CSV table of C-alpha atoms in Angstrom, one decimal:
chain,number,residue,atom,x,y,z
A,821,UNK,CA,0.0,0.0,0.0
A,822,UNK,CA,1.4,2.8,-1.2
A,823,UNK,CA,-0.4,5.1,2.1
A,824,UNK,CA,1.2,2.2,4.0
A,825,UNK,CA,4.9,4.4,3.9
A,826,UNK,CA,3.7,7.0,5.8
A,827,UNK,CA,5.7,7.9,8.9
A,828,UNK,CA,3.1,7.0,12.3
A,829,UNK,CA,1.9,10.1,14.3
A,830,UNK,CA,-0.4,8.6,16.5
A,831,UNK,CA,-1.5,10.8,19.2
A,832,UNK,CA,-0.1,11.6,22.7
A,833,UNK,CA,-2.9,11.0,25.4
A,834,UNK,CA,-4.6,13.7,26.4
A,835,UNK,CA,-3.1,15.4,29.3
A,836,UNK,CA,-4.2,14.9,32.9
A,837,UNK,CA,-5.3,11.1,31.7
A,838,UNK,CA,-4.0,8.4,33.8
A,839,UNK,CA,-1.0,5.8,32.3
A,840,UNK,CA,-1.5,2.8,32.4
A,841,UNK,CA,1.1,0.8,34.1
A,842,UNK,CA,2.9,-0.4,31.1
A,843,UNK,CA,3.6,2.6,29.4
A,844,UNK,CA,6.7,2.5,30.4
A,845,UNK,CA,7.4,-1.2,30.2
A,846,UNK,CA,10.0,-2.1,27.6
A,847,UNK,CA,9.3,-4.1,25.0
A,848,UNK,CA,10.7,-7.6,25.8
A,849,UNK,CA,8.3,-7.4,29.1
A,850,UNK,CA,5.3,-5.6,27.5
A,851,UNK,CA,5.4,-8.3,25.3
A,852,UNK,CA,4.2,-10.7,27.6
A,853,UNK,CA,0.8,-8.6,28.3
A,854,UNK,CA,-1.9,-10.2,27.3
A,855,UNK,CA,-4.4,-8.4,25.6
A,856,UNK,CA,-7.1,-8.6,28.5
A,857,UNK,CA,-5.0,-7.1,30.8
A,858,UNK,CA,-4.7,-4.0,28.5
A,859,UNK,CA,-6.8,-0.7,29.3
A,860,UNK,CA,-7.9,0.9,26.7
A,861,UNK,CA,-10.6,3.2,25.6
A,862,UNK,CA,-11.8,4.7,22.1
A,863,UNK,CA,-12.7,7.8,24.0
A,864,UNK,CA,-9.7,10.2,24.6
A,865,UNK,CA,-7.5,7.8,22.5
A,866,UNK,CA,-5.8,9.4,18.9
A,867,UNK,CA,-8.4,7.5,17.0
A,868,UNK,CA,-11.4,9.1,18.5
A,869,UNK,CA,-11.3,12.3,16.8
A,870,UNK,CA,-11.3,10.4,13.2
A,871,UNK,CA,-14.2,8.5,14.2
A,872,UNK,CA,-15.8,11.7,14.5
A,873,UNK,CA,-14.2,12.9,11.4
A,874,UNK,CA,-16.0,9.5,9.2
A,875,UNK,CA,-19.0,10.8,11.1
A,876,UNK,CA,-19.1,14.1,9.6
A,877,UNK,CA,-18.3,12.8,6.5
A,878,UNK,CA,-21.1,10.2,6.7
A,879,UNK,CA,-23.2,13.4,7.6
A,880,UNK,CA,-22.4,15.5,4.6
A,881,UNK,CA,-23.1,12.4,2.1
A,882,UNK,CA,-26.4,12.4,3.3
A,883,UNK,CA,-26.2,9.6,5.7
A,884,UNK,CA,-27.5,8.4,8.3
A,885,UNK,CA,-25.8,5.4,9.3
A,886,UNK,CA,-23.1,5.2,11.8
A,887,UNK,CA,-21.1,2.2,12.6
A,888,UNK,CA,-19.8,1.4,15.9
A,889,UNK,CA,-16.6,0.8,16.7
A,890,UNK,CA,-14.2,-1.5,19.6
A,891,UNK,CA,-10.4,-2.1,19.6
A,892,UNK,CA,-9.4,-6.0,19.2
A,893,UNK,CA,-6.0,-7.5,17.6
A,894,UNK,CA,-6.6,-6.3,14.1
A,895,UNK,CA,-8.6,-4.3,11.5
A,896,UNK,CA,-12.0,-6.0,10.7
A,897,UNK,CA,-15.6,-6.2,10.2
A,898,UNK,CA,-17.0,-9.1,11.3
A,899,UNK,CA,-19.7,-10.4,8.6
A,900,UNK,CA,-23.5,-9.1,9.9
A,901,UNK,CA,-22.4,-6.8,12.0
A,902,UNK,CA,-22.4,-2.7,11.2
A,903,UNK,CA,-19.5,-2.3,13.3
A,904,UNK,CA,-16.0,-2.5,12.6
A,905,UNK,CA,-12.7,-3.2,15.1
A,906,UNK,CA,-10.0,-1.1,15.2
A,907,UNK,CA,-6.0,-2.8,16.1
A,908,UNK,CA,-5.2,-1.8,19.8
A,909,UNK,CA,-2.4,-0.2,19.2
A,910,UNK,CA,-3.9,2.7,18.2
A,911,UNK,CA,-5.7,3.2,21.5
A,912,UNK,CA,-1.8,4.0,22.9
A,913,UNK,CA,1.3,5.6,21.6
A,914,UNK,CA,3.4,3.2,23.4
A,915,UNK,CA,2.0,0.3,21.8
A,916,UNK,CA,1.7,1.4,18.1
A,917,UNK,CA,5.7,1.9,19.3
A,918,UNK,CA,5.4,-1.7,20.0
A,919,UNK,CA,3.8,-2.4,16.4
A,920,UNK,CA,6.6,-0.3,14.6
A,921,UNK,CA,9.7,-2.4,16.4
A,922,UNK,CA,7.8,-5.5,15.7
A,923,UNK,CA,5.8,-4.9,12.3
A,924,UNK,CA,8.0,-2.0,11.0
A,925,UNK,CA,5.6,0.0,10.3
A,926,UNK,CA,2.0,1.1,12.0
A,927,UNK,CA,-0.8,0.4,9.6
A,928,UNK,CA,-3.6,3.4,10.3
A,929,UNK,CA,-0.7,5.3,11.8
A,930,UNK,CA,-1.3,8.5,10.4
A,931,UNK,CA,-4.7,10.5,10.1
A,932,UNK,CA,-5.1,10.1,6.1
A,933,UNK,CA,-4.0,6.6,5.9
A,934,UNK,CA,-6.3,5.7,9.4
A,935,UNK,CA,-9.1,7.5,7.5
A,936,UNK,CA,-8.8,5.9,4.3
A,937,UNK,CA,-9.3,2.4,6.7
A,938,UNK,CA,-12.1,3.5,8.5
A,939,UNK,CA,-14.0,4.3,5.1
A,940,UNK,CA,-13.3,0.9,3.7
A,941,UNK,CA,-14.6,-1.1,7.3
A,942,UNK,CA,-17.5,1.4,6.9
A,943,UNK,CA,-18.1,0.2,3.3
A,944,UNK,CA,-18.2,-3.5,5.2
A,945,UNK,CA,-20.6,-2.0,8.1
A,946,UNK,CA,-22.9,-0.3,5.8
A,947,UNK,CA,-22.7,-3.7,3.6
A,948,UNK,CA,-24.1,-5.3,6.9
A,949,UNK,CA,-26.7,-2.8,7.9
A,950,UNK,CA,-28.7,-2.4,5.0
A,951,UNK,CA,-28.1,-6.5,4.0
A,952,UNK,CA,-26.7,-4.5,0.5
A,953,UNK,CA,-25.2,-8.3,-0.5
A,954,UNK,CA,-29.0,-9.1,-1.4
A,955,UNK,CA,-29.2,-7.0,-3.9
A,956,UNK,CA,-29.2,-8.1,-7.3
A,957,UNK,CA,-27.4,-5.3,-9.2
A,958,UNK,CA,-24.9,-5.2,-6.4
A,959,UNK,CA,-24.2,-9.4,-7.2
A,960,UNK,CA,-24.2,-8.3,-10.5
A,961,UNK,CA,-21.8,-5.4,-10.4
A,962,UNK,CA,-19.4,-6.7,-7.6
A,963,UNK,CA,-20.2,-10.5,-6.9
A,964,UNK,CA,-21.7,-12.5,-4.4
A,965,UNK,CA,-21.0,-12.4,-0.8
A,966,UNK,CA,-20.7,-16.5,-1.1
A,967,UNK,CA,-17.7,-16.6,-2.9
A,968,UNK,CA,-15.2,-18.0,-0.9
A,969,UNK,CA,-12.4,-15.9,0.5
A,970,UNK,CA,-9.4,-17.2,-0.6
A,971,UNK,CA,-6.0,-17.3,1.5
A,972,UNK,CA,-4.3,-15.3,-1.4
A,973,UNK,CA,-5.0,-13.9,-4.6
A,974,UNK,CA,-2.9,-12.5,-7.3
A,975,UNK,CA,-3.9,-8.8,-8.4
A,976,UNK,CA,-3.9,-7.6,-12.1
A,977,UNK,CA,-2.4,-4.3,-11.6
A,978,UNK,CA,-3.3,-3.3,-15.3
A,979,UNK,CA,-7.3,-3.3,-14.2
A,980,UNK,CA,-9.5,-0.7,-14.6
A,981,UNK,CA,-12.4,-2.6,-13.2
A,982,UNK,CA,-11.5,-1.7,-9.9
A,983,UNK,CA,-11.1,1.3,-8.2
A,984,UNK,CA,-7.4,2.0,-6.2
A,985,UNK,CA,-7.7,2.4,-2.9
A,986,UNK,CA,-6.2,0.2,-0.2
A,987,UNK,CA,-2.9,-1.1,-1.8
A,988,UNK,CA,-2.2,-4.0,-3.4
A,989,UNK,CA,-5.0,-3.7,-5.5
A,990,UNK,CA,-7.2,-5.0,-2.3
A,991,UNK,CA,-10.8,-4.5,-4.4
A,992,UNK,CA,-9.5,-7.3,-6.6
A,993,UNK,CA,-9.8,-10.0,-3.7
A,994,UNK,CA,-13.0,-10.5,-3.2
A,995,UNK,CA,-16.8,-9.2,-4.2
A,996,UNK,CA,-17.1,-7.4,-0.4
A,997,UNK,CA,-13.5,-6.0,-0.4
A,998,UNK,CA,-14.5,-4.7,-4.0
A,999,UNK,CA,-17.4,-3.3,-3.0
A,1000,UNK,CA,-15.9,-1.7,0.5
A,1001,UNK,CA,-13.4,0.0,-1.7
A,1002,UNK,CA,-15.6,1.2,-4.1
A,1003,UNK,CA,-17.6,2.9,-0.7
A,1004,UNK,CA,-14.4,4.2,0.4
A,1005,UNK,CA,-13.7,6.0,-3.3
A,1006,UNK,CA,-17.2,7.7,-3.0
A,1007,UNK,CA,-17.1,8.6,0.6
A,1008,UNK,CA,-13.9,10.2,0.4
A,1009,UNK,CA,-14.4,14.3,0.6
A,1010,UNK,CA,-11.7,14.7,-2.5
A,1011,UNK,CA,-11.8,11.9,-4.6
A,1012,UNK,CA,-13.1,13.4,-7.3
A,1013,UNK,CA,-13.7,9.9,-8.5
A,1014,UNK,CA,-15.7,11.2,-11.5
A,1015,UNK,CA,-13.0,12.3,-13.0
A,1016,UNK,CA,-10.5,9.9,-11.9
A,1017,UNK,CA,-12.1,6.9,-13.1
A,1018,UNK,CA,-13.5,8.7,-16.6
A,1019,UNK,CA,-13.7,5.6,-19.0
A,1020,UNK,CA,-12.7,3.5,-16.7
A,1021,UNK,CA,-15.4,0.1,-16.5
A,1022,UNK,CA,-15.3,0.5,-12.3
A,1023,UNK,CA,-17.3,3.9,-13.0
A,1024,UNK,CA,-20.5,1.7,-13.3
A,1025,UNK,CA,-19.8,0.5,-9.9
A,1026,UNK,CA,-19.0,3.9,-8.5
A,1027,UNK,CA,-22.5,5.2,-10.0
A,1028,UNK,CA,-24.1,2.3,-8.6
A,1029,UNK,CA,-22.8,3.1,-5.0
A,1030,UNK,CA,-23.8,6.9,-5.4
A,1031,UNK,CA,-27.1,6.2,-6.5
A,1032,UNK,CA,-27.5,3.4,-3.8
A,1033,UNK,CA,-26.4,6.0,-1.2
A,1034,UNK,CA,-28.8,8.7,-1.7
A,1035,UNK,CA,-31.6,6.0,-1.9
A,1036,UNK,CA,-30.8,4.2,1.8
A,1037,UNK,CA,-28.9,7.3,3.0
A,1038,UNK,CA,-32.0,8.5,5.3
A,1039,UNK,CA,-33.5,5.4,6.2
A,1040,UNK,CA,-33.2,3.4,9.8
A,1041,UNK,CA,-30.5,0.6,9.0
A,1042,UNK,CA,-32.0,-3.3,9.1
A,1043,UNK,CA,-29.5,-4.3,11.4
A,1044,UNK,CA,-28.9,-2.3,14.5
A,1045,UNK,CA,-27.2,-4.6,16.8
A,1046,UNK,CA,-24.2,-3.3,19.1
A,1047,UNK,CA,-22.3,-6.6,19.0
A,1048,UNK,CA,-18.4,-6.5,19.3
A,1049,UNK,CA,-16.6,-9.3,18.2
A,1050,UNK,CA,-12.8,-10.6,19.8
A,1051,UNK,CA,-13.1,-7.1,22.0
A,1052,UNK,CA,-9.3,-7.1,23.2
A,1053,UNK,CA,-10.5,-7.9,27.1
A,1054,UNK,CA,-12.3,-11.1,25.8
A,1055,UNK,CA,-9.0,-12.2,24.1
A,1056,UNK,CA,-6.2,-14.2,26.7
A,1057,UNK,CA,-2.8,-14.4,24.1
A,1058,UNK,CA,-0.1,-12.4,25.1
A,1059,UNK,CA,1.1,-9.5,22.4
A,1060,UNK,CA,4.3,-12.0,21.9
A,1061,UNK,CA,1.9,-14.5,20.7
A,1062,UNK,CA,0.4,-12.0,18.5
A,1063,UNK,CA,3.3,-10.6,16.8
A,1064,UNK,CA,4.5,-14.3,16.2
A,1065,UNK,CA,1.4,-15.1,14.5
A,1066,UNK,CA,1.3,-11.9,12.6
A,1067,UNK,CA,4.9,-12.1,11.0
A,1068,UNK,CA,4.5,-15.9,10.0
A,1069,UNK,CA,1.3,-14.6,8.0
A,1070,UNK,CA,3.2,-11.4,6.0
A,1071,UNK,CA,6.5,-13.7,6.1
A,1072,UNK,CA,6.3,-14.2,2.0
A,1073,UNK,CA,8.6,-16.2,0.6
A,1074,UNK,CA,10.4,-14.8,-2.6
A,1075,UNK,CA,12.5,-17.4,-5.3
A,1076,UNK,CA,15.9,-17.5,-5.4
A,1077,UNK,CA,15.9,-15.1,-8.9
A,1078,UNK,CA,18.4,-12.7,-7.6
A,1079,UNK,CA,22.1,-14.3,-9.0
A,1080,UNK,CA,22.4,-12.1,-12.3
A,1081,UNK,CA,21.6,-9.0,-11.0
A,1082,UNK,CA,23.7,-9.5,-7.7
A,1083,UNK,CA,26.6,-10.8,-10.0
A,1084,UNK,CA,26.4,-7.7,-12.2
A,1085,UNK,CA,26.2,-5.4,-9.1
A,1086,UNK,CA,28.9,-7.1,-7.0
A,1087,UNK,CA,32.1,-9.1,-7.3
A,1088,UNK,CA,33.4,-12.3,-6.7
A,1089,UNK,CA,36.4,-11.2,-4.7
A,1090,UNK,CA,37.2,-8.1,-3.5
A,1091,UNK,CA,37.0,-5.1,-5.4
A,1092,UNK,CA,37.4,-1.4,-5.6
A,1093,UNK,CA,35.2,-0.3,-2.4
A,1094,UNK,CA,37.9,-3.3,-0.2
A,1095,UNK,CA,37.1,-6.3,1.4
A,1096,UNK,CA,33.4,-5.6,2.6
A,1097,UNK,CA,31.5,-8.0,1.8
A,1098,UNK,CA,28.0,-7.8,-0.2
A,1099,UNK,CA,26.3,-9.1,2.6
A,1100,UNK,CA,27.7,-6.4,4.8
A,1101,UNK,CA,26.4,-3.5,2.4
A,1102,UNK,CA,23.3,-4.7,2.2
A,1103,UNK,CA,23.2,-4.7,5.9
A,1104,UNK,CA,24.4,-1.4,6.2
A,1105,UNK,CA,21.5,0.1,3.7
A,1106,UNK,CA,18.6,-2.2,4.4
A,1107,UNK,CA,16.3,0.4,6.7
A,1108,UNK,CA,17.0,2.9,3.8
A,1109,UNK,CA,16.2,0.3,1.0
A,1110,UNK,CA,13.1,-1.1,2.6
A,1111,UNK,CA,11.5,2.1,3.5
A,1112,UNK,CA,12.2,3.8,-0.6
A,1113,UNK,CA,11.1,0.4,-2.2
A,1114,UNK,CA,8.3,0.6,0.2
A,1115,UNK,CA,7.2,4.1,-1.1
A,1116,UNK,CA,7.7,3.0,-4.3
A,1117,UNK,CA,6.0,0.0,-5.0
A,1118,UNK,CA,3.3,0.0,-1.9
A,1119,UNK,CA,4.5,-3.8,-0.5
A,1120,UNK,CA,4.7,-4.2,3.1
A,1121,UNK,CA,7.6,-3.2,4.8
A,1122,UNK,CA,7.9,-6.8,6.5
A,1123,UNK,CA,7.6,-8.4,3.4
A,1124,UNK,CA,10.5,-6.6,1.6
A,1125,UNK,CA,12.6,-7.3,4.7
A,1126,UNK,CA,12.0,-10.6,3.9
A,1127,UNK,CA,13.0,-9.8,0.4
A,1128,UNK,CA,16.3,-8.5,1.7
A,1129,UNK,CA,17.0,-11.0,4.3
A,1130,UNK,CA,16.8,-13.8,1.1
A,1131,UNK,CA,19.3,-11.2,-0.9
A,1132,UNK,CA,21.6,-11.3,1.8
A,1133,UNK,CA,21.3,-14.6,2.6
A,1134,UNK,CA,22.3,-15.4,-1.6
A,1135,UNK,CA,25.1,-12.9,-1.3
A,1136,UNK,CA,26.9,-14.7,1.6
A,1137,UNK,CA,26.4,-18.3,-0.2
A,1138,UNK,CA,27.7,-16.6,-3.6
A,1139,UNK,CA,30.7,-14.7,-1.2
A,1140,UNK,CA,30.5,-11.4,-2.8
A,1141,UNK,CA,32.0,-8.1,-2.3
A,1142,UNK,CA,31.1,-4.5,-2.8
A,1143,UNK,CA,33.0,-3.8,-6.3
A,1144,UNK,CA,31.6,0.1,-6.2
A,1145,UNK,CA,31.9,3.3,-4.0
A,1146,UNK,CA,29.1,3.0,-1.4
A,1147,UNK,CA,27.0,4.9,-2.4
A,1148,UNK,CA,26.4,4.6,-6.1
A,1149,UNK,CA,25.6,1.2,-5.4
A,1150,UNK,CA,23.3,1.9,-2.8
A,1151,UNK,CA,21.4,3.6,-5.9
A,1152,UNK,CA,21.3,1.0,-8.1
A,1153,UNK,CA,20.9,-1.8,-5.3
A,1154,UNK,CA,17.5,-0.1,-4.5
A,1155,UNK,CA,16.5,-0.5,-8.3
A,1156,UNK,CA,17.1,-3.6,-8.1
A,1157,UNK,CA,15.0,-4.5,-5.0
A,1158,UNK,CA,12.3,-2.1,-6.4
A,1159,UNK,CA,12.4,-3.6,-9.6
A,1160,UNK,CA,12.2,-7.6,-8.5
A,1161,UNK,CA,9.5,-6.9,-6.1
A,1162,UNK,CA,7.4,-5.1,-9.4
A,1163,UNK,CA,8.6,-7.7,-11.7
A,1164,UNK,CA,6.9,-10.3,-9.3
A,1165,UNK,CA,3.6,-8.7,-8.2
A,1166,UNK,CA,3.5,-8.2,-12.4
A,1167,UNK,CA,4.5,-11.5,-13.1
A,1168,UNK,CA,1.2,-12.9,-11.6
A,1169,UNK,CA,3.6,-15.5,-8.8
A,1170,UNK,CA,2.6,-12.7,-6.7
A,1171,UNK,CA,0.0,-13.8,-4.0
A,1172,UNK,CA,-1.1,-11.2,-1.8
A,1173,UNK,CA,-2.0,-13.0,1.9
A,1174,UNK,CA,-5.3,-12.1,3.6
C-alpha cells in the first residue's frame, strides 16, 4: 500500500489522563501482556477524533448510518455486523511503538491513511446494515458475498475494473472487499472519482454506489445490533503471541531469482570499495532500501525485509564483495530491489496473503 509508507503520528494521550502501568514497560516485558489485561478506551484515545471525522463525512453524504466501533488485535468487520474493530495499538502511543519495532511499520498510523481504513470497514458496516449483499445489481456489479475468500489472490495491476484504494489492488480479492473500496472511493471528501475513473469500466460500480447511497442514506439501518466481536479484554494471548502469529502470516517467501543481477552489481572477490562483503552492504542500507522500495512500489515493509533477508542470505552463499563506492551502489541496489519486487507482483507469482 502505497499510504502504508507514511511515517506514524499517533497521538499523545490527552493530558491529565492516567497511564497505564505499562507505558513505560520495555518491549521484551510488554510483550508478555496479554491483551485482556490492556486498558484501553476509544474515548480520549488518537483515534477518536477520526471517528468523528468519518461521522461528519457520513453526515455531509447524506447519511445516516453510523457504525460502531471497539479495539481488538486487528482491523476487521466481522460479517452481519455494522460495526468495525479497530488494532489496539492505536488506543496508545506506546503500543503502536510496540507495532513499529515489531511490524516495522503502524498500519492506520497516520490521520489520512487511518481514515482511508475507517472508510473501507464502513463500506463493510454499511454492507451489513442495509443487508446491501441481497441486492441483485450489487451481485451483478461486484459478486456475491458467497464466494469463498481465498488465503491469497494475485492482483492484475493493469485493471480498470476496480477502483485504487487500499494497496495491493485490495478491491480485486473479493466481491465485499470490492465493494468496500468502491464505498471508500465515494465517501472520500476529495476523490473526485468522476473524473478519476473517466472511461474506466469501475465507474458503473461507483454510479451504482452513489445512487444506492442517496436512496438508503435517510432510512433506519435493518440491522442495529451493538455486538463486538474478539473485544481485546475477551481475548487471553499475550502480544508476543500475536506478533509471532502476525509475522508468520506477512513472512512471503520470494524465489531464489536474484544471482544475475547481484553478479552484475557485486564481485566475486574483492574489489574497488575493499574487502566488505555484499552481505555487509546490504546490511548497512537495508532500513534505507526497505522504506524507498516501500514508497515505491506500496509492498509491506515486512515483506520486503524478507525480500532483503533472502538477498543477503544469496550474497553470503555466492561470497560477494562490494565492487563500487558506497553509495552509487546503494542507488542501483535499491532499483534492483524495487524492480524484482514489481517484476513479481506483475508477473502474476505474486499472491497477496489475507
Amino acid at each position: 500500500m502505497a499510504l502504508r509508507r507514511e511515517r506514524s503520528a499517533v497521538r499523545k494521550p490527552a493530558r491529565g489522563r492516567r497511564q497505564p502501568v505499562w507505558a513505560r514497560w520495555p518491549d521484551e516485558k510488554l510483550l508478555d501482556l496479554r491483551f485482556c489485561d490492556l486498558e484501553l478506551r476509544i474515548e480520549g484515545s488518537g483515534v477518536e477524533a477520526r471517528i468523528q471525522q468519518l461521522y461528519r463525512e457520513l453526515d455531509q453524504r447524506g447519511l445516516r448510518f453510523r457504525p460502531h466501533f471497539w479495539f481488538s488485535d486487528d482491523w476487521f468487520t466481522p460479517d452481519g455486523v455494522p460495526g468495525s474493530a479497530i488494532p489496539f495499538y492505536l488506543g496508545h502511543p506506546r503500543l503502536a511503538r510496540l507495532e513499529e519495532s515489531q511490524m516495522l511499520e503502524v498500519e492506520g498510523g497516520t490521520r489520512e491513511w487511518c481514515m482511508r481504513i475507517l472508510r473501507h470497514e464502513t463500506g463493510h458496516a454499511i454492507d451489513n446494515a442495509y443487508r446491501l449483499r441481497r441486492r441483485r445489481w450489487r451481485q451483478k456489479l461486484f459478486g456475491k458475498s458467497s464466494h469463498p475468500y481465498p488465503e491469497y489472490y494475485a492482483p492484475r495491476p493493469y485493471s480498470r475494473s476496480y477502483v485504487l484504494h487500499l494497496e495491493p489492488w485490495y478491491a480485486q480479492s473479493h466481491p465485499d472487499e470490492d465493494f468496500a473500496e468502491t464505498f471508500a472511493v465515494w465517501l472520500h471528501p476529495r476523490s473526485r472519482w468522476r473524473k478519476r475513473y473517466a472511461g474506466w469500466p469501475v465507474l458503473r460500480k461507483l454510479e451504482y454506489v452513489d445512487g444506492l447511497m442517496c436512496e438508503i442514506g435517510p432510512r433506519t439501518p435493518l440491522v442495529q445490533t451493538r455486538l463486538e466481536v474478539d473485544p481485546f479484554h475477551r481475548l487471553k494471548k499475550t502480544l508476543r503471541e500475536h506478533y509471532r502469529e502476525k509475522r508468520d502470516r506477512y513472512g512471503i517467501e520470494y524465489p531464489n531469482v536474484y544471482d544475475r543481477d547481484l553478479r552484475r552489481l557485486f564481485s566475486d572477490a574483492a574489489g574497488a570499495a575493499g574487502n566488505t562483503t555484499a552481505a555487509q552492504f546490504v546490511q548497512r542500507v537495508r532500513d534505507d532500501v526497505r522504506r524507498t522500495v516501500a514508497c515505491w512500489t506500496g509492498e509491506y515493509q515486512y515483506t520486503i525485509k524478507q525480500v532483503l533477508d533472502d538477498i543477503a542470505r544469496r550474497c553470503r552463499e555466492l561470497r560477494l564483495h562490494l565492487a563500487l563506492p558506497e553509495e552509487r551502489a546503494k542507488v542501483d541496489f535499491t532499483v534492483m530491489v524495487a524492480v524484482h519486487v514489481r517484476n513479481y507482483i506483475h508477473s502474476g507469482q505474486h499472491r497477496v496473503w489475507l
